[in-house]
């Protein structure tokens, strides 16, 4: 009897083990099964699962079981033009330069050449895997991806529209989808933007069960770009209304308890914009007795920003049915559309770079004259004068900040709030003090130099990449452009006194193609501002 029981147990264990291995196999190859089978029926079962805004993430992963050799192409830069430098770049599975030389039949003095292909021994081949990770908030004007997840829908087309939650902030008509721009491909570096207003986007489900579109969160780029500017302005909170005085109802909490949650402002007494803003702000509550009645006084704090809740409407015509769902609104949730409050002056700095602002030969570029008009000196100067400080002044003034005195001169920017390490958008100051020195109250502080914005760092940490005006260096041109500067050559990193950087702003973007950018040196920046 016991033997029979043991056989039954063994059979059950084998069945469980087989099912477990089957489930593991399906999980490992989900992409192959996503549009072919379900665990329950082993037959196709169409499902529209989810939709969300996403950011693109690339990850280098090992290809286990792949016996192909790892090939390294010798680079142009000094770091990767020697065997020692190449060997040092392989840290996960360290390899010596002698091993590389032996593998490739290179003999002393181990001379290699740019473009040469080398086999790197003892390395596991890798590949780049792309994933689209969900995000809860998106920024007006930025690029983003929309991902729709489906099951057994490979080759079917998803139609996607973006709506605002009521009350509407950008669109005035009810049930009107938002207008955005679309890219022709998912290439993260692609510039194939379709400059036509799109109210719906279409994408085909791939073999991973994903339908993906890349869009830019803004309406058509026009000249003048009135619609986009109007949208931006709607995200700028208006000043809060004057103090409210509200007489509590009998069932409301007494102020002495400290609980003011029941005191709700009457929406009829304020406009729609302020009502949206007031939902997100705190304020100061006080109580007083007016003619025998307990009256609540509320002084609202200015809101930091306005956020527009969004949801996605997705439609798919499948083999078995037509599917239509609202994500994530059907779960009582929404995405957030907001303006980028981080380093707000950089929006204006990049705007000028995209416009291609440069000095004119006759010195009369009216845009550069506007820069000087925003600075605290040099209002009558033009682009025959070094204008890097004027450009920085103009950018931060557009963002609502004040420049330092004599802001058209580079050295005076040191008097803003100094940072120990740079953030994205920090104002980098180079003081060529010995050249054209300036004295204040008997103290020599320098004068000529350069001032620009930090926008990135090289992967080896040797260069900062700087977006600035009057940059051009050896080329002889003087433009608004990105150039590189030795990290050791910057004297100060500053921001306006009222600006408090957030932790994520200290994560500088990494620029890989160093040689694509002109290097600014002591000589070609000496009289830049």
Short mmCIF file of C-alpha atoms in Angstrom, two decimals:
data_model
loop_
_atom_site.label_atom_id
_atom_site.label_comp_id
_atom_site.label_asym_id
_atom_site.label_seq_id
_atom_site.Cartn_x
_atom_site.Cartn_y
_atom_site.Cartn_z
CA UNK A 1 0.00 0.00 0.00
CA UNK A 2 2.77 2.39 0.92
CA UNK A 3 4.57 1.59 -2.33
CA UNK A 4 1.48 2.48 -4.32
CA UNK A 5 1.23 5.78 -2.44
CA UNK A 6 4.86 6.54 -3.16
CA UNK A 7 4.32 5.90 -6.87
CA UNK A 8 1.36 8.28 -6.81
CA UNK A 9 3.43 10.89 -5.03
CA UNK A 10 6.31 10.49 -7.48
CA UNK A 11 3.94 10.84 -10.44
CA UNK A 12 2.41 13.95 -8.94
CA UNK A 13 5.84 15.44 -8.31
CA UNK A 14 6.87 14.70 -11.91
CA UNK A 15 3.70 16.37 -13.17
CA UNK A 16 4.29 19.42 -11.01
CA UNK A 17 7.91 19.59 -12.15
CA UNK A 18 6.90 19.32 -15.80
CA UNK A 19 4.30 22.05 -15.42
CA UNK A 20 6.80 24.29 -13.62
CA UNK A 21 9.35 23.85 -16.41
CA UNK A 22 6.63 24.56 -18.96
CA UNK A 23 5.67 27.80 -17.21
CA UNK A 24 9.33 28.82 -16.93
CA UNK A 25 9.79 28.15 -20.64
CA UNK A 26 6.74 30.26 -21.50
CA UNK A 27 7.94 33.10 -19.27
CA UNK A 28 11.37 33.02 -20.94
CA UNK A 29 9.83 33.17 -24.38
CA UNK A 30 6.83 35.36 -23.65
CA UNK A 31 7.31 37.36 -26.83
CA UNK A 32 6.85 34.21 -28.91
CA UNK A 33 3.73 33.18 -27.04
CA UNK A 34 2.16 36.59 -26.53
CA UNK A 35 0.26 36.51 -29.80
CA UNK A 36 -0.22 32.75 -30.13
CA UNK A 37 -1.38 31.08 -26.94
CA UNK A 38 -2.69 31.45 -23.40
CA UNK A 39 -1.84 29.33 -20.39
CA UNK A 40 -5.51 28.50 -19.88
CA UNK A 41 -6.57 27.24 -23.29
CA UNK A 42 -3.42 26.94 -25.40
CA UNK A 43 -5.34 28.91 -28.05
CA UNK A 44 -5.29 32.54 -29.13
CA UNK A 45 -7.27 34.79 -26.79
CA UNK A 46 -7.27 38.47 -27.77
CA UNK A 47 -6.78 40.96 -24.97
CA UNK A 48 -6.11 44.70 -24.86
CA UNK A 49 -4.11 44.91 -21.66
CA UNK A 50 -2.68 48.36 -20.97
CA UNK A 51 -1.45 51.66 -22.42
CA UNK A 52 0.94 54.21 -20.98
CA UNK A 53 3.45 56.95 -21.66
CA UNK A 54 6.99 55.57 -21.58
CA UNK A 55 10.67 56.39 -21.77
CA UNK A 56 13.10 54.36 -23.85
CA UNK A 57 15.77 52.42 -21.93
CA UNK A 58 18.72 50.61 -23.47
CA UNK A 59 20.48 47.82 -21.56
CA UNK A 60 23.54 45.84 -22.57
CA UNK A 61 22.97 42.18 -21.69
CA UNK A 62 25.09 39.08 -22.11
CA UNK A 63 24.15 36.60 -24.82
CA UNK A 64 24.54 33.31 -23.01
CA UNK A 65 25.48 30.35 -25.20
CA UNK A 66 26.76 32.56 -28.02
CA UNK A 67 30.25 31.47 -29.03
CA UNK A 68 30.89 34.35 -31.43
CA UNK A 69 34.01 36.36 -30.50
CA UNK A 70 33.78 39.89 -29.17
CA UNK A 71 35.16 42.31 -31.76
CA UNK A 72 36.56 45.72 -30.79
CA UNK A 73 37.07 48.47 -33.36
CA UNK A 74 40.07 50.66 -32.52
CA UNK A 75 38.95 54.23 -31.90
CA UNK A 76 40.43 57.59 -32.79
CA UNK A 77 40.86 58.95 -29.25
CA UNK A 78 43.98 58.31 -27.22
CA UNK A 79 42.10 56.31 -24.59
CA UNK A 80 41.11 53.63 -27.09
CA UNK A 81 44.02 53.77 -29.54
CA UNK A 82 46.42 51.61 -27.48
CA UNK A 83 46.10 48.02 -26.33
CA UNK A 84 46.41 49.11 -22.71
CA UNK A 85 43.58 51.61 -23.11
CA UNK A 86 41.38 49.07 -24.85
CA UNK A 87 42.08 46.41 -22.20
CA UNK A 88 41.20 48.89 -19.46
CA UNK A 89 37.73 49.43 -20.93
CA UNK A 90 36.76 45.81 -20.24
CA UNK A 91 36.08 45.83 -16.51
CA UNK A 92 33.45 43.14 -16.07
CA UNK A 93 35.74 40.40 -17.39
CA UNK A 94 39.22 41.95 -17.13
CA UNK A 95 41.67 41.21 -19.90
CA UNK A 96 45.33 42.21 -20.26
CA UNK A 97 46.80 43.98 -23.27
CA UNK A 98 49.17 41.00 -23.72
CA UNK A 99 46.20 38.66 -24.04
CA UNK A 100 44.72 40.89 -26.75
CA UNK A 101 48.08 41.09 -28.53
CA UNK A 102 48.49 37.31 -28.46
CA UNK A 103 44.94 36.68 -29.64
CA UNK A 104 45.45 38.95 -32.63
CA UNK A 105 49.07 38.07 -33.47
CA UNK A 106 50.35 41.57 -32.63
CA UNK A 107 54.02 41.63 -31.73
CA UNK A 108 56.13 44.17 -29.88
CA UNK A 109 55.87 47.22 -30.07
CA UNK A 110 52.13 46.40 -30.21
CA UNK A 111 51.24 49.00 -32.80
CA UNK A 112 47.55 49.22 -33.75
CA UNK A 113 45.68 51.61 -36.02
CA UNK A 114 42.33 53.46 -35.90
CA UNK A 115 39.60 51.34 -37.45
CA UNK A 116 41.46 48.06 -36.87
CA UNK A 117 39.22 45.24 -35.63
CA UNK A 118 40.53 43.20 -32.69
CA UNK A 119 39.24 39.99 -31.13
CA UNK A 120 38.96 40.46 -27.35
CA UNK A 121 39.46 37.12 -25.54
CA UNK A 122 37.54 35.83 -22.50
CA UNK A 123 34.51 38.04 -23.14
CA UNK A 124 30.83 37.09 -23.27
CA UNK A 125 29.08 38.61 -26.31
CA UNK A 126 26.47 41.20 -25.47
CA UNK A 127 23.54 42.83 -27.19
CA UNK A 128 21.54 45.99 -26.62
CA UNK A 129 18.02 45.30 -25.38
CA UNK A 130 15.49 48.12 -25.69
CA UNK A 131 12.64 48.41 -23.19
CA UNK A 132 9.96 51.05 -22.82
CA UNK A 133 9.43 51.84 -19.15
CA UNK A 134 6.13 53.40 -17.98
CA UNK A 135 6.17 56.97 -16.66
CA UNK A 136 3.48 58.74 -14.67
CA UNK A 137 4.22 62.29 -15.85
CA UNK A 138 5.27 63.91 -19.12
CA UNK A 139 6.50 67.40 -19.95
CA UNK A 140 4.93 69.79 -22.41
CA UNK A 141 7.15 70.13 -25.48
CA UNK A 142 9.21 67.00 -24.80
CA UNK A 143 9.52 63.75 -26.74
CA UNK A 144 7.85 60.68 -25.31
CA UNK A 145 6.59 57.25 -26.34
CA UNK A 146 3.11 55.76 -26.03
CA UNK A 147 3.04 51.97 -25.56
CA UNK A 148 -0.05 49.81 -25.93
CA UNK A 149 0.18 46.24 -24.59
CA UNK A 150 -1.91 43.49 -26.15
CA UNK A 151 -2.29 39.73 -26.23
CA UNK A 152 -2.81 37.73 -29.44
CA UNK A 153 -3.01 40.97 -31.46
CA UNK A 154 0.18 40.74 -33.51
CA UNK A 155 -0.20 42.64 -36.79
CA UNK A 156 -3.36 44.44 -35.62
CA UNK A 157 -3.43 48.24 -35.51
CA UNK A 158 -4.03 50.30 -32.38
CA UNK A 159 -5.53 53.80 -32.67
CA UNK A 160 -4.54 56.07 -29.78
CA UNK A 161 -5.91 59.43 -28.68
CA UNK A 162 -4.95 61.62 -25.71
CA UNK A 163 -7.61 63.39 -23.65
CA UNK A 164 -7.67 65.70 -20.68
CA UNK A 165 -9.60 64.98 -17.53
CA UNK A 166 -12.43 67.44 -16.96
CA UNK A 167 -12.04 70.38 -16.32
CA UNK A 168 -10.10 71.04 -19.49
CA UNK A 169 -7.01 73.20 -19.39
CA UNK A 170 -5.82 73.24 -23.01
CA UNK A 171 -8.83 72.23 -25.11
CA UNK A 172 -12.08 74.17 -24.81
CA UNK A 173 -14.46 71.73 -26.49
CA UNK A 174 -15.58 68.65 -24.58
CA UNK A 175 -14.48 65.23 -25.86
CA UNK A 176 -11.77 66.85 -28.01
CA UNK A 177 -8.45 64.96 -28.19
CA UNK A 178 -5.22 66.85 -27.65
CA UNK A 179 -3.12 67.79 -30.66
CA UNK A 180 0.49 66.58 -30.76
CA UNK A 181 3.21 65.87 -33.32
CA UNK A 182 4.40 62.41 -34.38
CA UNK A 183 7.75 60.93 -35.43
CA UNK A 184 7.99 58.60 -38.40
CA UNK A 185 10.20 56.14 -36.53
CA UNK A 186 11.08 55.13 -32.98
CA UNK A 187 14.71 56.18 -33.43
CA UNK A 188 15.62 58.09 -30.22
CA UNK A 189 17.97 60.34 -32.17
CA UNK A 190 15.64 60.73 -35.13
CA UNK A 191 14.71 64.14 -36.43
CA UNK A 192 11.98 62.90 -38.78
CA UNK A 193 9.25 64.84 -36.99
CA UNK A 194 6.01 65.21 -38.94
CA UNK A 195 5.15 68.89 -38.49
CA UNK A 196 1.41 68.32 -38.79
CA UNK A 197 -1.16 68.36 -36.02
CA UNK A 198 -2.19 64.82 -35.08
CA UNK A 199 -5.28 64.04 -33.01
CA UNK A 200 -4.80 60.28 -33.22
CA UNK A 201 -1.83 57.96 -33.59
CA UNK A 202 -1.70 54.51 -35.17
CA UNK A 203 0.76 51.71 -34.40
CA UNK A 204 0.88 48.01 -35.26
CA UNK A 205 1.37 45.36 -32.59
CA UNK A 206 4.77 43.67 -32.85
CA UNK A 207 5.76 40.13 -31.84
CA UNK A 208 6.24 41.30 -28.24
CA UNK A 209 2.60 42.34 -28.02
CA UNK A 210 3.47 46.06 -28.09
CA UNK A 211 2.22 48.86 -30.34
CA UNK A 212 4.51 51.89 -29.93
CA UNK A 213 4.49 55.46 -31.23
CA UNK A 214 6.93 58.29 -30.60
CA UNK A 215 5.41 61.76 -30.27
CA UNK A 216 6.33 65.29 -29.29
CA UNK A 217 4.00 66.84 -26.73
CA UNK A 218 3.23 70.07 -28.56
CA UNK A 219 1.06 71.30 -31.44
CA UNK A 220 2.38 72.17 -34.88
CA UNK A 221 5.53 74.28 -34.98
CA UNK A 222 4.42 77.55 -36.51
CA UNK A 223 5.85 81.01 -37.05
CA UNK A 224 4.75 82.68 -34.90
CA UNK A 225 4.24 79.68 -32.63
CA UNK A 226 1.15 81.11 -30.96
CA UNK A 227 -0.63 77.90 -29.98
CA UNK A 228 2.33 76.37 -28.17
CA UNK A 229 3.09 79.62 -26.33
CA UNK A 230 -0.56 79.86 -25.29
CA UNK A 231 -0.38 76.31 -23.95
CA UNK A 232 2.75 77.15 -21.96
CA UNK A 233 1.13 80.21 -20.44
CA UNK A 234 -1.81 78.14 -19.22
CA UNK A 235 0.59 76.15 -17.03
CA UNK A 236 1.83 79.30 -15.27
CA UNK A 237 -0.31 79.74 -12.14
CA UNK A 238 -2.02 83.06 -11.76
CA UNK A 239 -1.75 84.93 -8.51
CA UNK A 240 -4.12 83.39 -5.99
CA UNK A 241 -7.36 85.17 -5.28
CA UNK A 242 -7.66 87.56 -2.37
CA UNK A 243 -8.33 86.19 1.11
CA UNK A 244 -11.46 84.12 1.41
CA UNK A 245 -13.85 84.46 4.33
CA UNK A 246 -16.06 81.43 4.73
CA UNK A 247 -18.74 80.89 7.32
CA UNK A 248 -18.61 77.23 8.40
CA UNK A 249 -21.71 75.07 8.31
CA UNK A 250 -22.86 73.46 11.50
CA UNK A 251 -21.42 70.08 10.54
CA UNK A 252 -17.93 71.42 9.78
CA UNK A 253 -15.03 70.95 12.14
CA UNK A 254 -14.16 73.65 14.62
CA UNK A 255 -10.94 75.46 13.76
CA UNK A 256 -9.64 74.93 17.27
CA UNK A 257 -9.17 71.26 16.43
CA UNK A 258 -6.65 72.18 13.75
CA UNK A 259 -8.61 70.23 11.14
CA UNK A 260 -9.50 72.45 8.19
CA UNK A 261 -10.20 69.65 5.72
CA UNK A 262 -13.93 70.42 5.63
CA UNK A 263 -13.44 74.04 4.64
CA UNK A 264 -13.74 73.92 0.87
CA UNK A 265 -13.63 77.01 -1.30
CA UNK A 266 -16.75 77.68 -3.30
CA UNK A 267 -15.84 77.13 -6.99
CA UNK A 268 -18.42 79.73 -8.00
CA UNK A 269 -16.35 82.50 -6.40
CA UNK A 270 -13.24 81.90 -8.50
CA UNK A 271 -12.30 81.33 -12.10
CA UNK A 272 -11.53 77.91 -13.57
CA UNK A 273 -7.78 78.41 -13.72
CA UNK A 274 -7.56 79.30 -10.07
CA UNK A 275 -9.84 76.45 -9.11
CA UNK A 276 -7.44 73.98 -10.75
CA UNK A 277 -4.51 75.64 -9.02
CA UNK A 278 -6.22 75.94 -5.65
CA UNK A 279 -6.84 72.20 -5.50
CA UNK A 280 -3.07 71.76 -5.20
CA UNK A 281 -2.06 74.44 -2.71
CA UNK A 282 -2.07 74.99 1.00
CA UNK A 283 -2.52 78.26 2.76
CA UNK A 284 -2.90 79.99 6.07
CA UNK A 285 -6.15 79.53 8.00
CA UNK A 286 -7.28 81.87 10.75
CA UNK A 287 -10.56 82.21 12.59
CA UNK A 288 -12.40 85.28 13.87
CA UNK A 289 -15.79 86.11 15.31
CA UNK A 290 -17.84 88.37 13.04
CA UNK A 291 -21.24 89.43 14.37
CA UNK A 292 -21.40 86.36 16.53
CA UNK A 293 -20.50 83.91 13.74
CA UNK A 294 -17.30 81.90 13.47
CA UNK A 295 -15.68 82.96 10.18
CA UNK A 296 -12.74 81.22 8.50
CA UNK A 297 -10.13 83.35 6.74
CA UNK A 298 -8.01 81.54 4.17
CA UNK A 299 -4.92 83.07 2.56
CA UNK A 300 -3.78 80.73 -0.25
CA UNK A 301 -0.11 80.18 -0.98
CA UNK A 302 0.89 80.65 -4.62
CA UNK A 303 0.81 77.25 -6.37
CA UNK A 304 4.13 75.95 -7.69
CA UNK A 305 2.65 74.87 -11.01
CA UNK A 306 -0.47 73.63 -12.73
CA UNK A 307 -0.69 69.97 -13.75
CA UNK A 308 -3.05 68.72 -16.46
CA UNK A 309 -4.40 65.17 -15.87
CA UNK A 310 -4.46 63.04 -19.05
CA UNK A 311 -5.79 59.67 -20.15
CA UNK A 312 -5.40 57.52 -23.27
CA UNK A 313 -8.24 56.20 -25.41
CA UNK A 314 -7.16 53.05 -27.29
CA UNK A 315 -9.16 51.26 -30.02
CA UNK A 316 -8.21 47.97 -31.70
CA UNK A 317 -10.13 45.92 -34.27
CA UNK A 318 -9.29 42.30 -33.56
CA UNK A 319 -10.36 39.03 -35.16
CA UNK A 320 -12.95 38.34 -32.48
CA UNK A 321 -14.13 41.81 -31.44
CA UNK A 322 -13.43 45.55 -31.43
CA UNK A 323 -11.76 46.68 -28.23
CA UNK A 324 -11.95 50.17 -26.75
CA UNK A 325 -10.50 51.09 -23.35
CA UNK A 326 -9.50 54.22 -21.41
CA UNK A 327 -6.10 53.96 -19.67
CA UNK A 328 -5.55 54.56 -16.78
CA UNK A 329 -8.80 56.48 -16.20
CA UNK A 330 -10.83 53.29 -15.93
CA UNK A 331 -8.76 52.59 -12.80
CA UNK A 332 -9.47 56.06 -11.41
CA UNK A 333 -5.93 57.23 -12.28
CA UNK A 334 -4.42 59.76 -14.69
CA UNK A 335 -1.09 60.72 -16.22
CA UNK A 336 0.29 64.19 -15.53
CA UNK A 337 1.17 66.74 -18.18
CA UNK A 338 3.26 69.58 -16.76
CA UNK A 339 5.77 72.19 -17.74
CA UNK A 340 9.41 71.58 -16.84
CA UNK A 341 10.17 73.65 -13.76
CA UNK A 342 13.69 72.25 -13.48
CA UNK A 343 16.33 74.70 -14.68
CA UNK A 344 13.71 76.86 -16.40
CA UNK A 345 16.21 79.13 -18.19
CA UNK A 346 17.50 76.21 -20.27
CA UNK A 347 14.32 76.16 -22.34
CA UNK A 348 15.22 79.63 -23.59
CA UNK A 349 18.91 78.80 -23.96
CA UNK A 350 18.16 75.86 -26.28
CA UNK A 351 15.58 77.89 -28.15
CA UNK A 352 18.31 80.32 -29.25
CA UNK A 353 20.61 77.45 -30.27
CA UNK A 354 17.84 75.94 -32.40
CA UNK A 355 17.28 79.34 -34.03
CA UNK A 356 20.96 79.39 -35.01
CA UNK A 357 21.73 82.81 -33.51
CA UNK A 358 25.19 84.08 -34.50
CA UNK A 359 27.08 87.36 -34.78
CA UNK A 360 26.62 89.33 -37.99
CA UNK A 361 29.58 90.73 -39.88
CA UNK A 362 28.20 94.27 -39.55
CA UNK A 363 27.55 93.80 -35.83
CA UNK A 364 23.84 94.57 -36.07
CA UNK A 365 22.06 91.32 -35.28
CA UNK A 366 18.92 92.59 -33.51
CA UNK A 367 18.62 89.39 -31.46
CA UNK A 368 22.01 89.97 -29.85
CA UNK A 369 21.02 93.57 -29.18
CA UNK A 370 18.05 92.10 -27.25
CA UNK A 371 20.50 90.05 -25.19
CA UNK A 372 22.34 93.20 -24.17
CA UNK A 373 19.01 94.83 -23.36
CA UNK A 374 18.40 92.12 -20.72
CA UNK A 375 21.80 92.62 -19.06
CA UNK A 376 22.55 95.17 -16.35
CA UNK A 377 25.10 96.99 -18.46
CA UNK A 378 25.87 97.31 -22.15
CA UNK A 379 22.32 98.09 -23.24
CA UNK A 380 23.65 100.01 -26.23
CA UNK A 381 26.20 97.39 -27.25
CA UNK A 382 25.87 95.08 -30.25
CA UNK A 383 27.46 91.86 -31.50
CA UNK A 384 30.77 93.57 -32.19
CA UNK A 385 31.10 93.43 -28.38
CA UNK A 386 31.74 90.12 -26.65
CA UNK A 387 28.22 88.96 -25.80
CA UNK A 388 28.43 85.69 -23.82
CA UNK A 389 27.32 87.40 -20.59
CA UNK A 390 24.48 89.18 -22.38
CA UNK A 391 23.20 85.86 -23.73
CA UNK A 392 23.19 84.26 -20.27
CA UNK A 393 21.46 87.37 -18.86
CA UNK A 394 18.73 87.19 -21.47
CA UNK A 395 18.07 83.47 -20.78
CA UNK A 396 17.66 83.79 -17.03
CA UNK A 397 15.64 87.01 -17.32
CA UNK A 398 13.20 85.19 -19.63
CA UNK A 399 12.83 82.56 -16.89
CA UNK A 400 12.05 85.21 -14.26
CA UNK A 401 15.43 85.50 -12.51
CA UNK A 402 17.68 88.52 -12.00
CA UNK A 403 21.24 88.75 -13.36
CA UNK A 404 24.12 90.15 -11.26
CA UNK A 405 25.32 93.76 -11.62
CA UNK A 406 27.39 94.34 -14.77
CA UNK A 407 26.07 91.02 -16.09
CA UNK A 408 27.42 91.63 -19.59
CA UNK A 409 30.90 90.98 -18.14
CA UNK A 410 31.73 87.33 -17.46
CA UNK A 411 33.54 87.70 -14.13
CA UNK A 412 30.55 89.26 -12.37
CA UNK A 413 28.57 86.05 -12.59
CA UNK A 414 30.68 84.64 -9.75
CA UNK A 415 28.55 86.71 -7.35
CA UNK A 416 25.52 84.45 -7.79
CA UNK A 417 24.97 81.33 -5.64
CA UNK A 418 28.09 79.17 -6.04
CA UNK A 419 27.87 75.36 -6.27
CA UNK A 420 30.55 72.86 -5.31
CA UNK A 421 29.65 70.62 -8.27
CA UNK A 422 27.70 71.59 -11.38
CA UNK A 423 24.09 70.80 -12.12
CA UNK A 424 22.59 70.60 -15.57
CA UNK A 425 22.11 74.22 -16.63
CA UNK A 426 24.58 75.62 -14.09
CA UNK A 427 26.26 78.84 -15.21
CA UNK A 428 29.95 78.07 -15.72
CA UNK A 429 32.28 81.04 -15.21
CA UNK A 430 35.80 81.29 -16.59
CA UNK A 431 37.70 84.36 -15.30
CA UNK A 432 40.68 85.49 -17.34
CA UNK A 433 41.42 87.97 -14.58
CA UNK A 434 44.88 89.05 -15.72
CA UNK A 435 43.38 90.24 -19.00
CA UNK A 436 41.44 93.52 -18.72
CA UNK A 437 41.09 93.44 -14.91
CA UNK A 438 38.24 95.24 -13.15
CA UNK A 439 38.38 96.57 -9.59
CA UNK A 440 35.54 97.22 -7.17
CA UNK A 441 36.21 98.93 -3.82
CA UNK A 442 39.92 98.40 -4.35
CA UNK A 443 39.59 94.64 -4.92
CA UNK A 444 40.60 93.29 -8.31
CA UNK A 445 38.10 90.69 -9.45
CA UNK A 446 39.06 90.23 -13.07
CA UNK A 447 36.88 91.12 -16.00
CA UNK A 448 37.28 89.42 -19.34
CA UNK A 449 36.54 85.70 -19.48
CA UNK A 450 33.66 83.50 -20.50
CA UNK A 451 30.28 82.50 -19.11
CA UNK A 452 28.17 79.64 -20.44
CA UNK A 453 25.73 76.88 -19.41
CA UNK A 454 26.79 73.33 -18.42
CA UNK A 455 24.77 70.77 -20.42
CA UNK A 456 26.85 67.60 -20.08
CA UNK A 457 30.12 65.86 -19.33
CA UNK A 458 32.35 63.50 -21.31
CA UNK A 459 32.38 59.82 -20.35
CA UNK A 460 35.99 60.10 -19.15
CA UNK A 461 35.19 63.18 -17.06
CA UNK A 462 37.76 65.38 -18.82
CA UNK A 463 35.37 67.79 -20.49
CA UNK A 464 32.26 69.77 -19.70
CA UNK A 465 29.93 70.44 -22.60
CA UNK A 466 28.73 74.02 -22.55
CA UNK A 467 25.88 75.78 -24.34
CA UNK A 468 26.77 79.43 -24.67
CA UNK A 469 26.66 82.57 -26.77
CA UNK A 470 29.63 84.11 -28.59
CA UNK A 471 31.19 80.65 -28.82
CA UNK A 472 33.14 79.50 -31.82
CA UNK A 473 36.79 79.59 -30.86
CA UNK A 474 39.19 78.42 -33.54
CA UNK A 475 36.53 78.47 -36.26
CA UNK A 476 36.33 82.25 -36.01
CA UNK A 477 32.54 82.12 -35.84
CA UNK A 478 30.65 83.47 -32.86
CA UNK A 479 27.45 81.52 -32.33
CA UNK A 480 25.02 80.16 -29.78
CA UNK A 481 26.27 76.57 -29.78
CA UNK A 482 27.54 73.65 -27.68
CA UNK A 483 31.31 73.45 -27.25
CA UNK A 484 33.55 71.52 -24.88
CA UNK A 485 35.73 72.92 -22.14
CA UNK A 486 38.33 71.18 -19.97
CA UNK A 487 36.79 70.49 -16.56
CA UNK A 488 39.87 71.98 -14.91
CA UNK A 489 39.37 75.28 -16.75
CA UNK A 490 36.09 76.32 -15.06
CA UNK A 491 36.50 78.66 -12.09
CA UNK A 492 32.92 78.72 -10.71
CA UNK A 493 29.56 77.04 -11.08
CA UNK A 494 26.68 79.32 -10.11
CA UNK A 495 22.87 79.59 -10.21
CA UNK A 496 20.55 82.48 -9.30
CA UNK A 497 20.32 83.02 -5.54
CA UNK A 498 16.64 82.08 -5.38
CA UNK A 499 17.11 78.80 -7.27
CA UNK A 500 17.36 75.57 -5.27
CA UNK A 501 18.63 72.64 -7.39
CA UNK A 502 16.94 69.26 -7.11
CA UNK A 503 19.05 66.08 -6.68
CA UNK A 504 18.34 64.78 -10.20
CA UNK A 505 19.79 67.95 -11.73
CA UNK A 506 23.26 66.89 -10.55
CA UNK A 507 23.13 63.93 -12.96
CA UNK A 508 24.78 65.46 -16.00
CA UNK A 509 24.07 63.95 -19.44
CA UNK A 510 27.09 62.05 -20.83
CA UNK A 511 28.41 63.12 -24.24
CA UNK A 512 30.21 60.27 -26.00
CA UNK A 513 31.30 61.87 -29.30
CA UNK A 514 33.80 64.30 -27.83
CA UNK A 515 35.48 65.16 -31.10
CA UNK A 516 32.21 66.30 -32.65
CA UNK A 517 32.41 69.46 -30.53
CA UNK A 518 34.93 72.27 -30.75
CA UNK A 519 37.16 72.67 -27.72
CA UNK A 520 37.19 76.05 -26.00
CA UNK A 521 40.66 76.93 -24.72
CA UNK A 522 42.20 79.79 -22.81
CA UNK A 523 43.14 81.45 -26.05
CA UNK A 524 39.88 81.17 -27.96
CA UNK A 525 37.76 82.24 -24.96
CA UNK A 526 39.99 84.93 -23.54
CA UNK A 527 37.85 87.83 -24.71
CA UNK A 528 34.52 86.11 -25.00
CA UNK A 529 32.66 88.13 -22.42
#
